[in-house]
């Protein structure tokens, strides 16, 4: 538990590191928008034009604009962070299009959740269902008292009672181990990191959308140019220091006079220009890609722990293992959710169509590894049973394809 | 500072450390006891729920088989024994006795197809088996907490102060015929190692 909490803290720090340049990148972008979009057209007014006639005046307006932009970004950031902590659970449920159920709608599912909740000593979580054929499940919530277990319709169709017990016990263990708190927050932060791109495209994230491609090309080019410019500056400095060491030394002695702070400030300003050029790429793509990689890395070890705790509840490692095999073989059936939530699920929600970036770091350990660990908890799992489970999963998947 | 002052200081420090340790152990024991009683209330709710379903069931069966008085009496006795039970072990025994009595009642009901087809009867039967399941699941959580607490009470050095402070080991809730195969739960640190030991089934 304490190791878990330490990992959580380390992770949140890492995430803060990711978010900082995101915020810093937003400031110059917003400054440019305000300066060129609002101020420049307004320059027609005589007062502003007179102010702008002097060099000092224009520098002043630029600085004022930047300050305004920074204020807006920071205020928005704080508001978003506050909202996120309060609304994270709801946000995740909305992102996955989960629907709340009552005891009367889904008596069997509810009974399983209630019973295993009793065995785990947890308050009965809310029960949500996603109307999707891809079999999967996850748990959300910032604390056990306000948690929810979410399963897809496909999971209920694919698994028998025994398998459902295993999956629900696994999800309840996530709640008991406080994994859901971190995962829910991560999902909410990721959703926000995806916002700028989402605002531009105003739609779900379609990898092939023309707008996304255009953004990727333009901002990517800008980022590449920025990197080249920075490299060029560095190369020039290095070359000068190598070829004319005496002159460089004299120049430094004359202009810096040991005033290193000034040197750092000027250096930073020289690099800030290219960085500003590169920032749209980071804001639109870089931050969410890095965030996704981090969130995927976190959840893996916890899956083994949740599997083990689930077996403590059900005393049935084979049931969970067979459910894993079935769900794994059937996965890939239409589950097109926001990628912000990938690390939450029982198994990887988008196995076959995953892009190269996400394949690098899987959000979950492989099903084979999980099954192998489960096999050692009981008396081993017969190969025929695994083969049968895989066949059932593949059949389910094929049926899904035909219907689609 | 004389030698006796130094000795006094050392003794004082030792006393304070021992006192702090005792406070820590005491608080842990109290927390464990509270957890056990909280877990017990989880079982108790389900036991009560089950007991409250019994009179309705008896009434329905009586409507078809009024002459089976012996069974009704057995069920009523078992139910009141369960309601009177004051300890975990006594409750568990009464729970088992009630299960047996209900088994006889259902055996009687078998002889009346009309009764078995009655919607009230099947609904009650379902509720009853649900309540039994829930007792079994709540029992898991309770016994796990009792195990933790008892380990703390009985193991050294906690046992030195637990007895003087009046902490008794808690009773398990054991019901006959519900023992399930124990499973050893081990978690390897490196899953890949484990996966290597047992090769994953090859895809067909």
Coordinates of C-alpha atoms in Angstrom, one line a residue:
Chain A
X1 CA 0.0 0.0 0.0
X2 CA 2.7 2.5 1.0
X3 CA 4.7 1.5 -2.1
X4 CA 1.6 2.1 -4.1
X5 CA 1.3 5.6 -2.6
X6 CA 4.9 6.4 -3.2
X7 CA 4.6 5.3 -6.9
X8 CA 1.5 7.5 -7.1
X9 CA 3.4 10.5 -5.9
X10 CA 6.3 9.9 -8.2
X11 CA 3.9 9.6 -11.1
X12 CA 2.0 12.7 -10.3
X13 CA 5.3 14.6 -10.2
X14 CA 6.2 13.2 -13.6
X15 CA 2.8 14.3 -14.9
X16 CA 3.3 17.8 -13.5
X17 CA 6.6 17.9 -15.5
X18 CA 4.6 17.0 -18.6
X19 CA 1.9 19.6 -17.9
X20 CA 4.3 22.5 -17.2
X21 CA 5.6 22.9 -20.8
X22 CA 2.0 22.4 -21.9
X23 CA 1.0 25.4 -19.9
X24 CA 4.2 27.3 -20.9
X25 CA 3.6 26.5 -24.5
X26 CA 0.0 27.8 -24.3
X27 CA 1.2 31.2 -23.1
X28 CA 3.1 32.3 -26.2
X29 CA 0.4 30.8 -28.5
X30 CA -2.2 32.8 -26.7
X31 CA 0.0 35.9 -26.7
X32 CA 0.3 35.7 -30.4
X33 CA -3.5 35.2 -30.8
X34 CA -4.3 38.2 -28.6
X35 CA -1.5 40.4 -30.2
X36 CA -2.3 39.7 -33.8
X37 CA -5.9 38.8 -33.5
X38 CA -7.2 41.5 -31.2
X39 CA -4.6 44.2 -30.8
X40 CA -3.3 44.7 -34.3
X41 CA -6.8 45.2 -35.8
X42 CA -7.5 47.6 -32.9
X43 CA -4.5 49.7 -33.9
X44 CA -6.7 51.7 -36.1
X45 CA -7.8 53.7 -33.0
X46 CA -5.6 56.8 -32.7
X47 CA -4.7 56.3 -29.1
X48 CA -3.3 52.9 -29.6
X49 CA -1.5 53.9 -32.8
X50 CA 0.2 56.8 -31.0
X51 CA 1.3 54.5 -28.2
X52 CA 2.6 52.0 -30.7
X53 CA 4.6 54.5 -32.7
X54 CA 7.4 54.4 -30.1
X55 CA 9.5 51.3 -29.7
X56 CA 9.0 51.3 -26.0
X57 CA 5.3 51.5 -26.4
X58 CA 5.1 48.5 -28.6
X59 CA 7.3 46.5 -26.3
X60 CA 5.0 47.5 -23.4
X61 CA 1.9 46.3 -25.2
X62 CA 3.6 43.1 -26.1
X63 CA 4.6 42.6 -22.5
X64 CA 1.1 43.4 -21.3
X65 CA -0.4 41.0 -23.8
X66 CA 2.0 38.2 -22.6
X67 CA 1.1 39.0 -19.0
X68 CA -2.6 38.8 -19.8
X69 CA -2.2 35.6 -21.7
X70 CA -0.2 34.1 -18.8
X71 CA -2.9 35.1 -16.4
X72 CA -5.7 33.6 -18.5
X73 CA -3.7 30.3 -18.9
X74 CA -2.9 30.0 -15.2
X75 CA -6.4 30.9 -14.1
X76 CA -7.8 28.4 -16.6
X77 CA -5.3 25.8 -15.5
X78 CA -6.2 26.2 -11.8
X79 CA -9.9 26.1 -12.6
X80 CA -9.5 23.0 -14.8
X81 CA -7.4 21.3 -12.2
X82 CA -9.9 22.0 -9.5
X83 CA -12.8 20.9 -11.7
X84 CA -10.8 17.8 -12.7
X85 CA -10.3 16.6 -9.2
X86 CA -14.0 17.1 -8.4
X87 CA -15.4 15.8 -11.7
X88 CA -12.8 13.2 -12.7
X89 CA -15.1 10.3 -12.2
X90 CA -18.0 11.8 -14.1
X91 CA -15.7 12.9 -16.9
X92 CA -14.3 9.4 -17.4
X93 CA -17.8 7.9 -17.3
X94 CA -18.9 10.5 -19.9
X95 CA -15.8 9.8 -22.1
X96 CA -16.6 6.1 -22.2
X97 CA -20.4 6.7 -22.7
X98 CA -21.2 4.5 -19.7
X99 CA -24.8 4.3 -18.5
X100 CA -25.8 3.9 -14.9
X101 CA -27.9 0.8 -14.1
X102 CA -30.3 0.0 -11.3
X103 CA -30.6 -3.3 -9.5
X104 CA -33.7 -4.1 -11.4
X105 CA -32.1 -3.6 -14.9
X106 CA -29.2 -5.9 -14.3
X107 CA -30.0 -8.2 -11.3
X108 CA -27.3 -10.8 -12.1
X109 CA -24.5 -8.3 -12.6
X110 CA -25.6 -6.4 -9.4
X111 CA -25.6 -9.6 -7.4
X112 CA -22.1 -10.4 -8.4
X113 CA -20.9 -6.9 -7.6
X114 CA -22.7 -6.9 -4.2
X115 CA -21.5 -10.3 -3.2
X116 CA -17.8 -9.7 -4.1
X117 CA -18.1 -6.2 -2.5
X118 CA -19.1 -7.9 0.7
X119 CA -16.2 -10.3 0.5
X120 CA -13.8 -7.4 -0.2
X121 CA -15.3 -5.3 2.6
X122 CA -16.0 -2.5 0.2
X123 CA -19.2 -0.4 0.0
X124 CA -21.2 -1.6 -3.0
X125 CA -20.0 0.6 -5.9
X126 CA -22.3 2.0 -8.5
X127 CA -22.8 -0.2 -11.6
X128 CA -22.5 1.1 -15.1
X129 CA -22.9 -0.6 -18.5
X130 CA -21.4 0.5 -21.8
X131 CA -23.6 -0.5 -24.8
X132 CA -20.7 -1.8 -26.9
X133 CA -19.9 -5.3 -28.2
X134 CA -16.2 -5.2 -27.3
X135 CA -15.9 -7.2 -24.0
X136 CA -14.2 -5.1 -21.4
X137 CA -14.5 -3.6 -17.9
X138 CA -13.0 -1.0 -15.6
X139 CA -13.4 0.7 -12.3
X140 CA -13.4 4.5 -11.6
X141 CA -13.6 6.6 -8.5
X142 CA -11.5 8.7 -6.2
X143 CA -12.3 6.8 -3.1
X144 CA -14.1 3.5 -2.4
X145 CA -17.2 5.3 -1.2
X146 CA -17.7 7.0 -4.6
X147 CA -16.5 4.3 -7.0
X148 CA -18.2 2.7 -9.9
X149 CA -17.7 -0.6 -11.8
X150 CA -18.2 -0.4 -15.5
X151 CA -18.7 -3.3 -17.9
X152 CA -19.5 -3.5 -21.5
X153 CA -22.6 -5.3 -22.9
X154 CA -20.2 -7.5 -24.8
X155 CA -18.6 -8.7 -21.6
X156 CA -21.9 -9.7 -20.1
X157 CA -22.6 -11.6 -23.4
X158 CA -19.3 -13.4 -23.6
X159 CA -18.6 -14.5 -20.0
X160 CA -20.3 -17.0 -17.9
X161 CA -21.0 -16.4 -14.2
X162 CA -17.6 -17.7 -13.2
X163 CA -15.7 -15.5 -15.5
X164 CA -17.8 -12.5 -14.5
X165 CA -16.9 -13.2 -10.9
X166 CA -13.2 -13.1 -11.8
X167 CA -13.5 -9.8 -13.8
X168 CA -15.6 -8.0 -11.1
X169 CA -13.3 -9.2 -8.3
X170 CA -10.3 -7.9 -10.3
X171 CA -12.0 -4.5 -10.7
X172 CA -13.1 -4.4 -7.0
X173 CA -9.5 -5.1 -6.1
X174 CA -8.4 -2.1 -8.1
X175 CA -10.8 0.0 -6.0
X176 CA -9.6 -1.6 -2.7
X177 CA -5.9 -1.0 -3.7
X178 CA -6.7 2.6 -4.5
X179 CA -5.5 2.1 -8.0
X180 CA -8.7 3.7 -9.3
X181 CA -7.9 7.0 -7.6
X182 CA -4.7 7.4 -9.6
X183 CA -6.1 6.0 -12.8
X184 CA -9.2 8.2 -12.7
X185 CA -7.1 11.3 -12.2
X186 CA -4.7 10.3 -15.0
X187 CA -7.5 9.7 -17.3
X188 CA -9.0 13.2 -16.5
X189 CA -5.6 14.9 -17.0
X190 CA -5.1 13.1 -20.3
X191 CA -8.5 14.2 -21.4
X192 CA -7.5 17.8 -20.8
X193 CA -4.2 17.4 -22.5
X194 CA -6.2 16.3 -25.6
X195 CA -8.5 19.3 -25.4
X196 CA -6.6 21.7 -27.7
X197 CA -6.6 19.2 -30.6
X198 CA -10.2 18.4 -29.8
X199 CA -11.2 22.0 -29.9
X200 CA -9.6 22.3 -33.3
X201 CA -11.2 19.3 -34.8
X202 CA -14.5 19.6 -32.9
X203 CA -15.0 15.9 -33.1
X204 CA -14.0 12.6 -31.8
X205 CA -10.4 11.7 -32.5
X206 CA -10.3 10.3 -35.9
X207 CA -6.7 9.4 -36.8
X208 CA -7.3 10.1 -40.5
X209 CA -9.2 13.4 -40.1
X210 CA -7.9 16.0 -42.6
X211 CA -7.8 18.7 -39.9
X212 CA -5.6 16.5 -37.6
X213 CA -3.3 15.7 -40.5
X214 CA -2.9 19.4 -41.4
X215 CA -2.3 20.3 -37.8
X216 CA 0.3 17.5 -37.5
X217 CA 2.1 18.6 -40.7
X218 CA 2.1 22.4 -39.9
X219 CA 3.0 22.2 -36.2
X220 CA 5.4 19.3 -36.9
X221 CA 7.2 21.4 -39.5
X222 CA 7.4 24.3 -37.1
X223 CA 8.8 22.1 -34.4
X224 CA 11.4 20.6 -36.8
X225 CA 12.4 24.1 -37.9
X226 CA 12.6 25.2 -34.2
X227 CA 14.8 22.3 -33.4
X228 CA 17.0 23.0 -36.4
X229 CA 17.3 26.7 -35.4
X230 CA 18.3 25.8 -31.9
X231 CA 20.8 23.3 -33.2
X232 CA 22.2 25.9 -35.6
X233 CA 22.6 28.4 -32.8
X234 CA 24.3 25.9 -30.6
X235 CA 26.6 24.8 -33.5
X236 CA 27.5 28.4 -34.2
X237 CA 28.4 29.0 -30.6
X238 CA 30.4 25.8 -30.4
X239 CA 32.2 26.5 -33.7
X240 CA 33.1 30.1 -32.6
X241 CA 34.4 28.9 -29.3
X242 CA 36.5 26.3 -31.1
X243 CA 37.9 28.4 -34.0
X244 CA 38.3 31.7 -32.2
X245 CA 38.7 30.9 -28.5
X246 CA 40.5 34.2 -27.7
X247 CA 37.9 36.4 -29.4
X248 CA 35.0 34.6 -27.7
X249 CA 36.8 34.9 -24.3
X250 CA 37.4 38.7 -24.9
X251 CA 33.7 39.1 -26.0
X252 CA 32.5 37.4 -22.9
X253 CA 34.9 39.4 -20.7
X254 CA 33.7 42.6 -22.2
X255 CA 30.0 42.0 -22.3
X256 CA 29.3 39.7 -19.4
X257 CA 31.7 40.8 -16.7
X258 CA 30.9 37.7 -14.7
X259 CA 27.3 38.7 -14.8
X260 CA 26.0 35.1 -15.3
X261 CA 22.4 36.0 -14.6
X262 CA 22.3 38.3 -17.6
X263 CA 24.0 35.7 -19.7
X264 CA 21.4 33.1 -18.7
X265 CA 18.5 35.5 -19.4
X266 CA 19.9 36.5 -22.8
X267 CA 20.5 32.9 -23.7
X268 CA 17.0 31.9 -22.6
X269 CA 15.6 34.6 -24.8
X270 CA 17.6 33.5 -27.8
X271 CA 16.2 30.0 -27.4
X272 CA 12.7 31.1 -26.5
X273 CA 11.8 32.2 -30.0
X274 CA 12.4 28.8 -31.6
X275 CA 10.7 27.2 -28.5
X276 CA 7.6 29.3 -29.2
X277 CA 7.6 28.0 -32.7
X278 CA 7.7 24.5 -31.5
X279 CA 5.1 24.9 -28.8
X280 CA 2.0 24.3 -30.9
X281 CA 3.3 20.8 -31.7
X282 CA 3.7 20.0 -28.1
X283 CA 0.4 21.5 -27.1
X284 CA -1.5 19.7 -29.8
X285 CA 0.3 16.4 -29.9
X286 CA 3.4 16.0 -27.8
X287 CA 1.8 16.4 -24.4
X288 CA -0.9 13.9 -24.9
X289 CA 1.4 11.4 -26.5
X290 CA 3.9 11.6 -23.6
X291 CA 1.0 11.5 -21.1
X292 CA -0.4 8.4 -22.7
X293 CA 2.9 6.7 -22.5
X294 CA 3.3 7.5 -18.8
X295 CA -0.2 6.4 -17.9
X296 CA 0.3 3.2 -19.8
X297 CA 3.5 2.5 -18.0
X298 CA 1.9 3.0 -14.6
X299 CA -0.9 0.6 -14.7
X300 CA 0.9 -2.5 -15.7
X301 CA 2.3 -3.8 -12.4
X302 CA -1.0 -3.1 -10.7
X303 CA -2.7 -5.5 -13.0
X304 CA -0.8 -8.4 -11.5
X305 CA -1.7 -7.2 -8.0
X306 CA -5.3 -6.8 -8.8
X307 CA -5.4 -10.3 -10.4
X308 CA -3.9 -11.8 -7.2
X309 CA -6.3 -10.0 -4.9
X310 CA -9.2 -11.1 -7.1
X311 CA -8.2 -14.7 -6.6
X312 CA -8.2 -14.0 -2.8
X313 CA -11.9 -13.1 -3.2
X314 CA -13.0 -15.8 -5.6
X315 CA -10.7 -18.6 -4.8
X316 CA -10.8 -19.4 -8.5
X317 CA -7.7 -18.5 -10.4
X318 CA -8.8 -20.6 -13.3
X319 CA -12.1 -18.7 -13.7
X320 CA -10.2 -15.4 -14.0
X321 CA -7.6 -16.8 -16.3
X322 CA -10.2 -18.3 -18.7
X323 CA -12.1 -15.0 -18.6
X324 CA -8.8 -13.2 -19.5
X325 CA -8.2 -15.6 -22.4
X326 CA -11.7 -15.2 -23.7
X327 CA -11.8 -11.4 -23.5
X328 CA -8.3 -11.2 -25.0
X329 CA -9.3 -13.4 -28.0
X330 CA -12.5 -11.4 -28.5
X331 CA -10.9 -8.0 -28.1
X332 CA -10.7 -5.6 -31.0
X333 CA -14.4 -5.7 -31.4
X334 CA -15.4 -2.0 -31.8
X335 CA -14.3 -0.2 -28.7
X336 CA -13.6 3.3 -30.0
X337 CA -13.2 5.4 -26.9
X338 CA -11.1 8.3 -26.1
X339 CA -7.5 7.0 -25.8
X340 CA -7.3 9.0 -22.5
X341 CA -9.0 6.0 -20.8
X342 CA -7.0 3.1 -22.3
X343 CA -5.1 2.4 -19.1
X344 CA -8.3 1.9 -17.1
X345 CA -9.6 -1.2 -18.8
X346 CA -9.5 -4.9 -17.8
X347 CA -7.6 -5.7 -21.0
X348 CA -6.2 -3.3 -23.7
X349 CA -9.3 -1.9 -25.4
X350 CA -7.8 -1.5 -28.8
X351 CA -5.3 -4.3 -29.3
X352 CA -5.1 -4.9 -33.1
X353 CA -5.4 -1.4 -34.4
X354 CA -3.0 0.2 -31.9
X355 CA -0.6 2.7 -33.4
X356 CA 3.2 2.2 -33.2
X357 CA 3.5 4.8 -30.5
X358 CA 1.1 3.0 -28.1
X359 CA 2.4 -0.4 -29.0
X360 CA 5.8 0.7 -27.6
X361 CA 4.4 0.7 -24.0
X362 CA 1.5 -1.5 -23.5
X363 CA -1.0 -0.3 -20.8
X364 CA -1.4 -3.9 -19.6
X365 CA 0.9 -6.9 -19.3
X366 CA 0.3 -9.5 -21.9
X367 CA -2.6 -11.9 -21.2
X368 CA -0.2 -14.8 -21.5
X369 CA 1.9 -13.4 -18.6
X370 CA -1.2 -12.8 -16.5
X371 CA -2.5 -16.3 -17.2
X372 CA 0.8 -17.8 -16.3
X373 CA 0.9 -16.1 -12.9
X374 CA -2.7 -17.1 -12.2
X375 CA -1.9 -20.7 -13.2
X376 CA 0.7 -20.9 -10.4
X377 CA -1.8 -19.8 -7.8
X378 CA -4.0 -22.8 -8.2
X379 CA -3.2 -26.3 -9.6
X380 CA -2.4 -25.1 -13.1
X381 CA -4.8 -24.5 -15.8
X382 CA -5.5 -27.3 -18.4
X383 CA -4.4 -26.4 -21.9
X384 CA -7.7 -27.7 -23.3
X385 CA -9.6 -25.2 -21.2
X386 CA -7.5 -22.3 -22.4
X387 CA -7.9 -23.4 -26.0
X388 CA -11.7 -23.7 -25.6
X389 CA -11.8 -20.3 -24.0
X390 CA -9.8 -18.8 -26.8
X391 CA -12.0 -20.5 -29.4
X392 CA -15.1 -19.0 -27.7
X393 CA -13.5 -15.6 -27.7
X394 CA -12.6 -15.8 -31.4
X395 CA -16.1 -17.0 -32.2
X396 CA -17.5 -14.0 -30.4
X397 CA -15.2 -11.7 -32.3
X398 CA -16.1 -13.1 -35.6
X399 CA -19.8 -12.7 -34.8
X400 CA -19.1 -9.1 -34.0
X401 CA -17.4 -8.6 -37.3
X402 CA -20.3 -10.1 -39.2
X403 CA -22.8 -7.8 -37.5
X404 CA -20.7 -4.7 -38.1
Chain B
X1 CA 26.1 15.8 36.5
X2 CA 26.6 12.9 38.7
X3 CA 26.4 9.2 37.7
X4 CA 23.1 8.7 39.3
X5 CA 21.6 11.6 37.3
X6 CA 22.8 9.9 34.1
X7 CA 21.3 6.6 35.2
X8 CA 18.0 8.3 36.0
X9 CA 18.1 9.9 32.5
X10 CA 18.6 6.6 30.8
X11 CA 15.9 5.0 32.8
X12 CA 13.5 7.8 31.9
X13 CA 14.3 7.5 28.2
X14 CA 13.7 3.8 28.3
X15 CA 10.4 4.2 30.1
X16 CA 9.2 6.8 27.6
X17 CA 10.2 4.6 24.6
X18 CA 8.4 1.6 26.1
X19 CA 5.4 3.8 26.8
X20 CA 5.3 5.1 23.3
X21 CA 5.6 1.5 21.9
X22 CA 2.8 0.4 24.2
X23 CA 0.6 3.2 23.0
X24 CA 1.3 2.2 19.4
X25 CA 0.5 -1.4 19.9
X26 CA -2.6 -0.6 21.8
X27 CA -3.9 1.7 19.1
X28 CA -3.2 -1.0 16.5
X29 CA -5.1 -3.5 18.6
X30 CA -8.0 -1.2 19.0
X31 CA -8.1 -0.5 15.2
X32 CA -8.0 -4.3 14.6
X33 CA -10.9 -4.9 17.0
X34 CA -13.0 -2.2 15.4
X35 CA -12.3 -3.7 12.0
X36 CA -13.5 -7.1 13.2
X37 CA -16.7 -5.7 14.7
X38 CA -17.3 -3.7 11.5
X39 CA -16.8 -6.8 9.4
X40 CA -19.1 -8.7 11.8
X41 CA -21.9 -6.2 11.2
X42 CA -21.6 -7.1 7.5
X43 CA -22.4 -10.7 8.3
X44 CA -25.0 -9.8 10.9
X45 CA -27.0 -7.7 8.4
X46 CA -27.2 -10.7 6.0
X47 CA -28.1 -13.1 8.8
X48 CA -30.9 -10.9 9.9
X49 CA -32.1 -10.5 6.3
X50 CA -32.1 -14.3 5.9
X51 CA -34.0 -14.8 9.2
X52 CA -36.6 -12.2 8.2
X53 CA -37.4 -14.2 5.0
X54 CA -38.0 -17.4 6.8
X55 CA -41.5 -16.7 8.3
X56 CA -43.0 -15.8 4.9
X57 CA -41.5 -19.0 3.4
X58 CA -43.0 -21.0 6.3
X59 CA -46.4 -19.4 5.8
X60 CA -46.4 -20.3 2.1
X61 CA -45.4 -23.9 2.6
X62 CA -47.9 -24.2 5.5
X63 CA -50.7 -23.2 3.1
X64 CA -50.0 -26.4 1.1
X65 CA -48.7 -28.8 3.7
X66 CA -50.2 -27.8 7.0
X67 CA -49.7 -31.3 8.5
X68 CA -45.9 -31.2 8.4
X69 CA -45.8 -29.6 11.8
X70 CA -42.4 -31.1 12.8
X71 CA -40.6 -29.3 10.0
X72 CA -42.1 -26.0 10.8
X73 CA -41.2 -26.3 14.4
X74 CA -37.6 -27.2 13.6
X75 CA -37.4 -24.2 11.3
X76 CA -38.9 -21.9 14.0
X77 CA -36.5 -23.2 16.6
X78 CA -33.5 -22.8 14.4
X79 CA -34.6 -19.3 13.5
X80 CA -35.0 -18.1 17.1
X81 CA -31.7 -19.7 18.0
X82 CA -30.1 -17.7 15.3
X83 CA -31.7 -14.5 16.6
X84 CA -30.6 -15.3 20.1
X85 CA -27.0 -16.2 19.2
X86 CA -24.6 -13.7 20.8
X87 CA -21.2 -14.8 19.6
X88 CA -19.8 -15.5 16.2
X89 CA -19.4 -19.2 16.8
X90 CA -22.9 -19.5 18.2
X91 CA -24.3 -17.6 15.2
X92 CA -22.4 -19.8 12.8
X93 CA -23.8 -23.0 14.5
X94 CA -27.3 -21.5 14.4
X95 CA -26.8 -20.5 10.8
X96 CA -25.9 -24.1 9.9
X97 CA -28.8 -25.5 11.9
X98 CA -31.2 -23.1 10.1
X99 CA -29.7 -24.2 6.7
X100 CA -30.4 -27.9 7.7
X101 CA -34.0 -27.1 8.8
X102 CA -34.6 -25.1 5.6
X103 CA -33.3 -28.1 3.7
X104 CA -36.0 -30.3 5.3
X105 CA -38.6 -27.7 4.5
X106 CA -37.6 -27.6 0.8
X107 CA -37.6 -31.4 0.8
X108 CA -41.2 -31.2 2.0
X109 CA -42.0 -28.6 -0.7
X110 CA -40.7 -30.9 -3.4
X111 CA -43.8 -33.1 -3.0
X112 CA -46.1 -30.2 -4.0
X113 CA -45.8 -29.2 -7.7
X114 CA -48.3 -26.4 -7.3
X115 CA -46.2 -24.9 -4.5
X116 CA -43.0 -25.2 -6.5
X117 CA -44.7 -23.4 -9.4
X118 CA -46.0 -20.6 -7.2
X119 CA -44.3 -17.3 -8.0
X120 CA -44.1 -16.2 -4.4
X121 CA -42.3 -19.4 -3.4
X122 CA -39.7 -19.2 -6.2
X123 CA -39.1 -15.5 -5.5
X124 CA -38.6 -16.3 -1.8
X125 CA -36.3 -19.2 -2.6
X126 CA -34.2 -17.0 -4.8
X127 CA -34.0 -14.3 -2.2
X128 CA -33.0 -16.9 0.4
X129 CA -30.2 -18.3 -1.7
X130 CA -29.0 -14.8 -2.4
X131 CA -28.9 -14.1 1.3
X132 CA -27.0 -17.3 1.9
X133 CA -24.5 -16.4 -0.8
X134 CA -24.1 -13.0 0.9
X135 CA -23.5 -14.5 4.3
X136 CA -20.8 -16.7 2.7
X137 CA -19.1 -13.7 1.0
X138 CA -19.3 -11.5 4.1
X139 CA -17.9 -14.4 6.1
X140 CA -14.8 -14.2 3.9
X141 CA -14.1 -10.6 4.8
X142 CA -14.9 -11.2 8.5
X143 CA -12.6 -14.2 8.8
X144 CA -9.8 -12.4 7.1
X145 CA -10.0 -9.6 9.6
X146 CA -10.2 -12.0 12.5
X147 CA -7.1 -13.7 11.2
X148 CA -5.2 -10.4 11.1
X149 CA -6.4 -9.4 14.5
X150 CA -5.7 -12.7 16.2
X151 CA -2.2 -12.8 14.7
X152 CA -1.6 -9.4 16.2
X153 CA -3.0 -10.4 19.6
X154 CA -1.2 -13.7 19.9
X155 CA 2.1 -13.1 18.3
X156 CA 5.2 -11.7 20.2
X157 CA 5.6 -9.0 21.4
X158 CA 2.0 -7.9 21.1
X159 CA 0.8 -10.8 23.3
X160 CA 2.7 -9.3 26.2
X161 CA 0.4 -6.4 26.5
X162 CA -2.7 -7.6 24.7
X163 CA -3.6 -9.9 27.6
X164 CA -3.0 -7.3 30.3
X165 CA -5.1 -4.8 28.3
X166 CA -7.9 -7.3 27.9
X167 CA -7.7 -8.1 24.2
X168 CA -9.1 -11.6 23.5
X169 CA -8.6 -13.4 20.1
X170 CA -11.8 -13.0 18.1
X171 CA -14.0 -16.0 17.1
X172 CA -14.1 -17.1 13.5
X173 CA -17.4 -17.6 11.7
X174 CA -17.1 -21.2 10.6
X175 CA -20.0 -22.9 8.9
X176 CA -20.0 -26.6 8.1
X177 CA -19.8 -27.7 4.5
X178 CA -18.7 -24.3 3.2
X179 CA -15.0 -24.9 3.3
X180 CA -13.5 -24.1 -0.1
X181 CA -10.2 -25.3 -1.5
X182 CA -7.6 -22.9 -0.4
X183 CA -5.5 -21.2 -3.1
X184 CA -2.0 -20.0 -2.7
X185 CA -1.7 -16.5 -3.9
X186 CA 1.8 -15.7 -4.8
X187 CA 2.9 -12.7 -6.8
X188 CA 6.2 -12.7 -8.6
X189 CA 8.0 -9.4 -8.9
X190 CA 8.9 -10.0 -12.5
X191 CA 6.1 -11.4 -14.5
X192 CA 8.4 -12.2 -17.4
X193 CA 10.3 -14.6 -15.3
X194 CA 7.1 -16.4 -14.4
X195 CA 6.0 -16.4 -17.9
X196 CA 9.3 -17.9 -18.9
X197 CA 8.9 -20.7 -16.4
X198 CA 5.6 -21.8 -17.8
X199 CA 5.6 -21.2 -21.5
X200 CA 2.4 -19.5 -22.6
X201 CA 0.1 -21.7 -24.7
X202 CA 1.0 -21.4 -28.3
X203 CA -1.6 -19.7 -30.5
X204 CA -3.5 -22.2 -32.6

